[in-house]
Each structure stands twice: as C-alpha cells, then as structure tokens.
Coordinates of C-alpha atoms in Angstrom, one line a residue:
M25 CA 1.6 6.7 -3.8
T26 CA 6.0 6.6 -4.0
G27 CA 7.2 7.8 -7.3
Y28 CA 10.3 9.9 -8.4
G29 CA 11.3 11.7 -11.9
L30 CA 13.9 13.5 -12.9
A31 CA 14.8 15.2 -16.0
S32 CA 17.7 18.1 -16.8
A33 CA 18.5 19.9 -19.5
D34 CA 21.8 22.9 -20.8
H35 CA 20.9 25.3 -23.2
E36 CA 23.3 28.9 -23.7
N37 CA 25.4 28.1 -20.3
V38 CA 22.5 27.9 -18.3
K39 CA 21.2 24.1 -16.7
F40 CA 17.7 23.7 -16.4
A41 CA 17.0 20.3 -13.5
V42 CA 13.6 19.3 -12.5
E43 CA 13.3 16.3 -9.9
I44 CA 10.1 15.1 -8.8
K45 CA 9.0 12.8 -5.6
S46 CA 6.2 11.1 -4.0
L47 CA 5.0 9.3 -1.0
N48 CA 1.7 7.7 0.0
S49 CA -0.6 10.5 1.5
K50 CA -4.5 9.8 1.4
F51 CA -4.8 13.7 -1.0
L52 CA -2.0 15.4 -2.3
E53 CA 0.6 17.6 -0.9
L54 CA 2.2 19.5 -3.5
N55 CA 5.3 20.9 -2.3
L56 CA 6.4 22.9 -5.4
K57 CA 10.0 24.8 -5.6
L58 CA 10.8 27.4 -8.9
P59 CA 12.7 30.3 -9.3
K60 CA 11.7 33.4 -8.6
A61 CA 12.2 34.2 -12.4
F62 CA 9.3 31.6 -12.9
S63 CA 6.7 32.8 -10.1
D64 CA 4.3 33.2 -12.5
K65 CA 4.2 30.1 -14.1
E66 CA 3.3 28.7 -10.5
L67 CA -0.3 28.2 -11.3
L68 CA 0.3 26.4 -14.3
L69 CA 2.3 24.0 -12.6
R70 CA 0.8 23.6 -10.2
N71 CA -2.6 22.2 -11.9
I72 CA -0.6 20.4 -14.5
C73 CA 0.6 18.3 -11.0
S74 CA -3.0 18.2 -9.7
K75 CA -4.6 16.3 -12.7
E76 CA -1.5 14.2 -13.6
I77 CA -0.5 13.4 -10.0
E78 CA -4.0 13.4 -8.7
R79 CA -2.4 12.3 -5.1
G80 CA 0.6 11.9 -2.3
K81 CA 2.9 13.9 -0.3
V82 CA 4.7 15.4 -3.9
S83 CA 7.5 17.6 -3.7
V84 CA 8.8 19.1 -7.1
S85 CA 12.1 21.1 -7.3
I86 CA 12.6 23.5 -10.5
N87 CA 16.4 25.1 -10.2
L88 CA 18.1 27.1 -13.0
E89 CA 21.9 27.7 -12.6
R90 CA 23.9 29.4 -14.6
G91 CA 27.4 29.3 -16.2
E92 CA 29.9 31.8 -15.1
E93 CA 29.8 33.3 -18.6
A94 CA 25.7 33.8 -17.4
L95 CA 26.6 34.3 -14.2
K96 CA 24.9 37.8 -13.2
G97 CA 26.7 38.5 -9.5
A98 CA 26.1 40.9 -6.7
S99 CA 27.0 44.3 -5.5
I100 CA 27.2 46.3 -2.5
N101 CA 26.6 49.2 -1.5
A102 CA 29.7 50.6 -0.5
A103 CA 28.1 54.4 0.8
L104 CA 25.5 52.3 3.4
L105 CA 28.2 49.9 4.2
S106 CA 30.9 52.3 5.4
R107 CA 27.9 54.4 7.3
Y108 CA 27.0 51.2 9.2
Y109 CA 29.8 50.5 9.7
R110 CA 31.1 53.7 11.1
Q111 CA 28.3 53.6 13.3
L112 CA 28.7 50.5 14.5
E113 CA 32.3 50.7 15.5
A114 CA 31.8 54.4 16.7
I115 CA 29.3 52.8 19.3
N116 CA 31.6 49.9 20.3
T117 CA 34.6 52.0 21.1
S118 CA 31.9 54.2 23.6
L119 CA 30.8 50.2 24.8
G120 CA 34.5 49.4 25.3
A121 CA 33.1 46.6 23.3
N122 CA 35.0 44.4 20.7
S123 CA 35.1 45.5 17.3
T124 CA 36.5 41.9 16.0
N125 CA 34.5 41.3 12.5
L126 CA 32.5 44.2 12.0
L127 CA 32.6 44.0 8.8
Q128 CA 31.6 40.9 8.6
A129 CA 27.9 42.2 11.1
V130 CA 27.9 45.2 8.8
L131 CA 27.7 42.6 5.3
N132 CA 24.6 41.3 6.7
F133 CA 22.3 44.6 7.4
P134 CA 19.8 45.4 5.4
E135 CA 20.2 46.5 1.5
V136 CA 24.1 46.5 2.1
I137 CA 24.1 43.4 -0.3
S138 CA 22.2 43.5 -3.6
Y139 CA 21.0 40.6 -6.1
T140 CA 20.8 41.6 -10.0
E141 CA 17.2 39.6 -11.0
D142 CA 18.2 36.7 -13.5
E143 CA 16.5 37.5 -16.6
V144 CA 15.3 35.4 -18.3
S145 CA 13.3 34.9 -22.3
E146 CA 10.6 33.2 -23.5
N147 CA 13.1 30.2 -25.1
D148 CA 14.1 30.2 -21.2
W149 CA 10.2 29.1 -20.1
V150 CA 10.4 26.4 -23.3
I151 CA 13.6 24.9 -22.5
L152 CA 11.8 24.5 -18.6
F153 CA 8.6 23.4 -19.3
D154 CA 10.2 20.9 -21.6
T155 CA 12.6 19.2 -19.1
F156 CA 8.9 19.8 -16.3
N157 CA 7.0 17.6 -18.6
K158 CA 9.7 15.2 -19.1
A159 CA 10.4 15.0 -15.3
L160 CA 6.8 14.2 -14.9
A161 CA 6.4 11.4 -18.4
S162 CA 9.6 9.6 -16.6
F163 CA 7.6 10.1 -12.8
N164 CA 4.5 8.8 -13.8
Q165 CA 6.9 5.9 -15.5
F166 CA 8.1 5.2 -12.5
R167 CA 5.2 4.7 -10.7
E168 CA 3.6 2.7 -13.7
T169 CA 6.2 0.4 -12.9
E170 CA 5.1 0.4 -9.4
G171 CA 2.2 -0.1 -9.9
N172 CA 2.6 -3.0 -12.5
V173 CA 4.5 -5.1 -8.9
L174 CA 1.3 -3.5 -6.4
K175 CA -1.4 -5.4 -8.8
T176 CA 0.6 -8.4 -9.2
D177 CA 0.9 -8.8 -4.6
L178 CA -3.1 -7.6 -4.1
E179 CA -4.2 -10.0 -6.8
L180 CA -1.8 -13.0 -5.5
R181 CA -3.6 -11.6 -1.8
I182 CA -6.9 -12.1 -2.2
K183 CA -6.0 -15.4 -4.6
N184 CA -4.4 -16.7 -1.0
I185 CA -8.0 -15.6 0.3
L186 CA -9.4 -17.6 -1.9
E187 CA -7.7 -20.5 -1.2
F188 CA -8.4 -20.1 3.0
F189 CA -11.8 -19.6 1.3
G190 CA -11.8 -23.1 -0.5
Q191 CA -10.6 -24.6 2.2
I192 CA -13.3 -22.9 4.9
E193 CA -15.6 -24.5 2.0
V194 CA -14.6 -28.3 2.7
L195 CA -14.7 -28.1 6.2
E196 CA -18.1 -26.1 6.2
P197 CA -20.6 -29.4 5.4
L198 CA -18.6 -31.3 8.3
R199 CA -19.0 -28.4 11.0
I200 CA -23.0 -29.0 11.5
P201 CA -23.2 -32.4 12.6
Q202 CA -20.2 -32.4 14.2
I203 CA -22.4 -29.5 16.5
R204 CA -25.3 -31.9 16.7
S205 CA -23.5 -34.8 17.7
R206 CA -21.7 -33.0 20.5
L207 CA -24.5 -31.1 21.9
N208 CA -26.7 -34.8 21.9
Q209 CA -23.3 -35.8 24.1
F210 CA -23.8 -33.5 26.3
L211 CA -27.4 -33.4 27.0
E212 CA -27.0 -37.5 27.1
E213 CA -24.2 -37.2 29.5
N214 CA -25.8 -34.2 31.8
V215 CA -30.0 -34.9 31.2
G216 CA -30.2 -38.5 30.2
K217 CA -31.8 -40.1 26.5
L218 CA -34.5 -40.9 28.1
N219 CA -35.1 -37.4 29.7
I220 CA -35.0 -35.7 26.4
D221 CA -37.3 -33.6 24.6
Q222 CA -36.6 -34.5 20.7
N223 CA -38.5 -32.7 19.5
R224 CA -38.1 -29.6 21.2
L225 CA -34.0 -30.4 20.9
E226 CA -34.7 -30.0 17.1
Q227 CA -36.4 -27.1 17.5
E228 CA -33.9 -25.9 19.5
L229 CA -30.7 -27.7 17.7
I230 CA -32.9 -25.6 14.0
Y231 CA -32.6 -22.8 16.4
Y232 CA -29.2 -22.9 17.2
I233 CA -26.9 -24.2 13.6
D234 CA -29.6 -21.2 11.9
K235 CA -27.1 -18.7 13.8
L236 CA -24.1 -19.9 13.0
D237 CA -24.5 -20.7 9.4
I238 CA -22.5 -19.3 6.9
T239 CA -23.9 -19.4 3.6
E240 CA -24.4 -15.7 2.8
E241 CA -21.2 -14.5 4.0
K242 CA -19.5 -17.1 1.6
I243 CA -21.5 -15.8 -1.4
R244 CA -20.8 -12.3 -0.8
L245 CA -17.0 -12.9 0.1
K246 CA -16.4 -14.6 -2.9
S247 CA -18.7 -11.7 -4.7
H248 CA -16.5 -9.4 -3.1
C249 CA -12.7 -10.6 -4.1
D250 CA -13.9 -11.5 -7.6
Y251 CA -15.1 -7.6 -7.7
F252 CA -12.2 -6.8 -6.3
I253 CA -9.9 -8.1 -9.3
E254 CA -12.6 -6.9 -11.5
T255 CA -11.9 -3.4 -10.1
L256 CA -8.4 -4.2 -9.6
K257 CA -7.8 -4.4 -13.8
S258 CA -9.8 -1.3 -14.7
K259 CA -7.1 1.4 -16.6
D260 CA -9.0 4.0 -13.9
A261 CA -7.5 5.1 -11.2
N262 CA -9.7 2.9 -8.7
G263 CA -7.5 3.7 -5.4
K264 CA -10.4 4.0 -2.9
K265 CA -13.2 2.5 -4.7
L266 CA -10.7 -0.7 -3.8
G267 CA -10.4 0.6 0.2
F268 CA -14.1 0.6 0.1
I269 CA -13.9 -3.6 -1.4
S270 CA -11.8 -4.1 1.0
Q271 CA -13.6 -3.1 3.5
E272 CA -16.7 -5.4 2.7
I273 CA -14.1 -8.0 2.9
G274 CA -13.6 -7.6 6.5
R275 CA -16.2 -7.9 6.7
E276 CA -17.6 -11.4 6.2
I277 CA -14.4 -12.4 6.8
N278 CA -15.0 -11.7 11.0
T279 CA -18.4 -12.6 10.4
M280 CA -17.4 -15.2 9.2
G281 CA -15.0 -16.2 11.7
A282 CA -17.3 -15.7 14.7
K283 CA -19.9 -17.6 12.9
A284 CA -17.3 -20.7 12.6
N285 CA -17.4 -22.8 16.0
D286 CA -15.3 -24.8 14.3
A287 CA -11.1 -24.0 15.4
Q288 CA -9.8 -25.4 11.4
I289 CA -12.5 -22.5 10.0
Q290 CA -11.4 -20.1 12.4
Q291 CA -7.5 -20.5 12.0
L292 CA -8.4 -20.4 8.5
V293 CA -10.1 -17.2 8.8
V294 CA -7.5 -15.7 10.6
G295 CA -4.9 -16.6 7.5
M296 CA -7.7 -14.7 5.2
K297 CA -7.4 -11.7 8.0
E298 CA -3.5 -11.7 7.2
E299 CA -3.6 -11.0 4.1
L300 CA -6.5 -8.6 3.9
E301 CA -3.8 -6.3 6.0
K302 CA -1.3 -6.9 3.3
I303 CA -3.9 -6.1 1.3
K304 CA -4.9 -3.2 2.8
E305 CA -0.9 -2.0 3.4
Q306 CA -0.5 -2.0 -0.5
L307 CA -3.8 -0.3 -0.8
L308 CA -2.1 3.0 0.5
N309 CA 0.0 3.0 -2.6
V310 CA -2.5 2.9 -4.9
L311 CA -4.2 6.0 -6.7

C-alpha cells in the first residue's frame, strides 16, 4: 500500500530526519538506511516496521546531519600520501607517462584519508527514536486517509455490481419463456408441428432449461457481495481476505455469463466484470 511519512528534529547543532515511503507489494519488502553510529538499533527498527507497516515495498531513510560546530572532519595521512606519491611519480617517469593528476589519484588510495566516526550519545538515540515514531505515525495517518478513499471506492464498485445484478433479476424470469418459444418455433419450422412429440419435447426442455438456471449463482453472488462489504467495514487488515472474496464473486459472475444465453444479461455480466476488475486493482492497495 502506498504511503508517506516525514519527521525531523533539531538538537544541539544536530538535525535528525526520518522519511518513510512505500509502494504496493504483496509482502513486506523493507529497505532501511540509517547512520552507521546507530547500526546496533537496526533490528529494533525493523521489528517495529514489520509490526506497524505489515506489507508493501517500504523505504525508511534515517539521516543525521551535524552543524559546523559539531562536525568532525576527515584527516589525511600525510606520510602515507607522500610515499604513494613518490612511488607513483617514479613509475610515471620510468614509463614516460603523463604525471598530471597524480595527487588526485593518490587521494583515492586506501587509508590515505580517514574519517572520524561520529560519536552519538544516548540522548541522540532518544531524539532519533522519537523522530522515527513521529514519521511512522505520519506514515500511518497518510495510509489511513488513503484507506478511507479506497473503502469508499470499493463500496461503490460493489454497489454497481449489485445494481447490474438487480437488472439481471428483472430480465431473468423472461429468459426461460423466450428460450422455450424459440425452441418451439425452430422445431415447428424444421420438423413440423404435427411431428413433434410433445412429451419428449417437454422432457428435453426441462433438462435444457435446468442447465441454464442461474438461481444458485444469484444467491451466492448476493451473499459474496454482502460478505465483502461486511469484511470491508472490519477494523482488521483484511486485504487478502477481500481478495479471496473477490475471486468468489468473479466465479459466480463468470458462471452466470456462461449460462445466460441472453444478450442483455450477458451485457450486464460484462459490466459486472469491469467493476470487479477495478476492485481487484484497488485491493492491491489494501492491507
């Protein structure tokens, strides 16, 4: 599920910033970036993210920026740099190679430049952890707001499916008499009315019409739609459950379309399928 949260804090020439972003994913894919000085806190932060975020492709970026007064610079090992430089210069001279930018090359050699590790206090961690929790709260608030929008849209899609369903219920009782009439007309035109065995015809019609009956599909479809709305209103994270229910809804819609044998009903079934596809797309955003 998509989401975004940002929080920052300033304390004693040090700025703490935490940014949390997420994209859709069926599982939790967590990328946590934090200062090396707080590497021992990584497991704790990961556990909190796993519990609070649950799923999504999540990026958590934690930064610590020190002001000039608190900043500790890099140091250059002059003796090592000088030795590297003289050796490289001698090699260049013997080979007749270009000696331009030798100093720049030497500066990239191992251990020529060393950086002083930032020292952090327990108070730094307290402030950073508080900033992290604020960013996480902002992130969850963002997703809750988005979730309410998704909920409204999903309810609308189910409502649309039920409206198509209501139209099918109006047309469905007219379907069987029309099928019976078409078959009778076909037989009279091709076999002759006097040559039709009415008893046998009636048996065949009953068998054929039974195969086209969609009463059970209508009952199950209505039940699945009601259950979808009930589950949607639950406070629990039910994204996967809603996905399973939408599959059952699709199964009943497909069966109704296969059995319809009626152009108008099949058009309504197509409308229901379109709404269901939109539901499935939106469910990728639901926890």
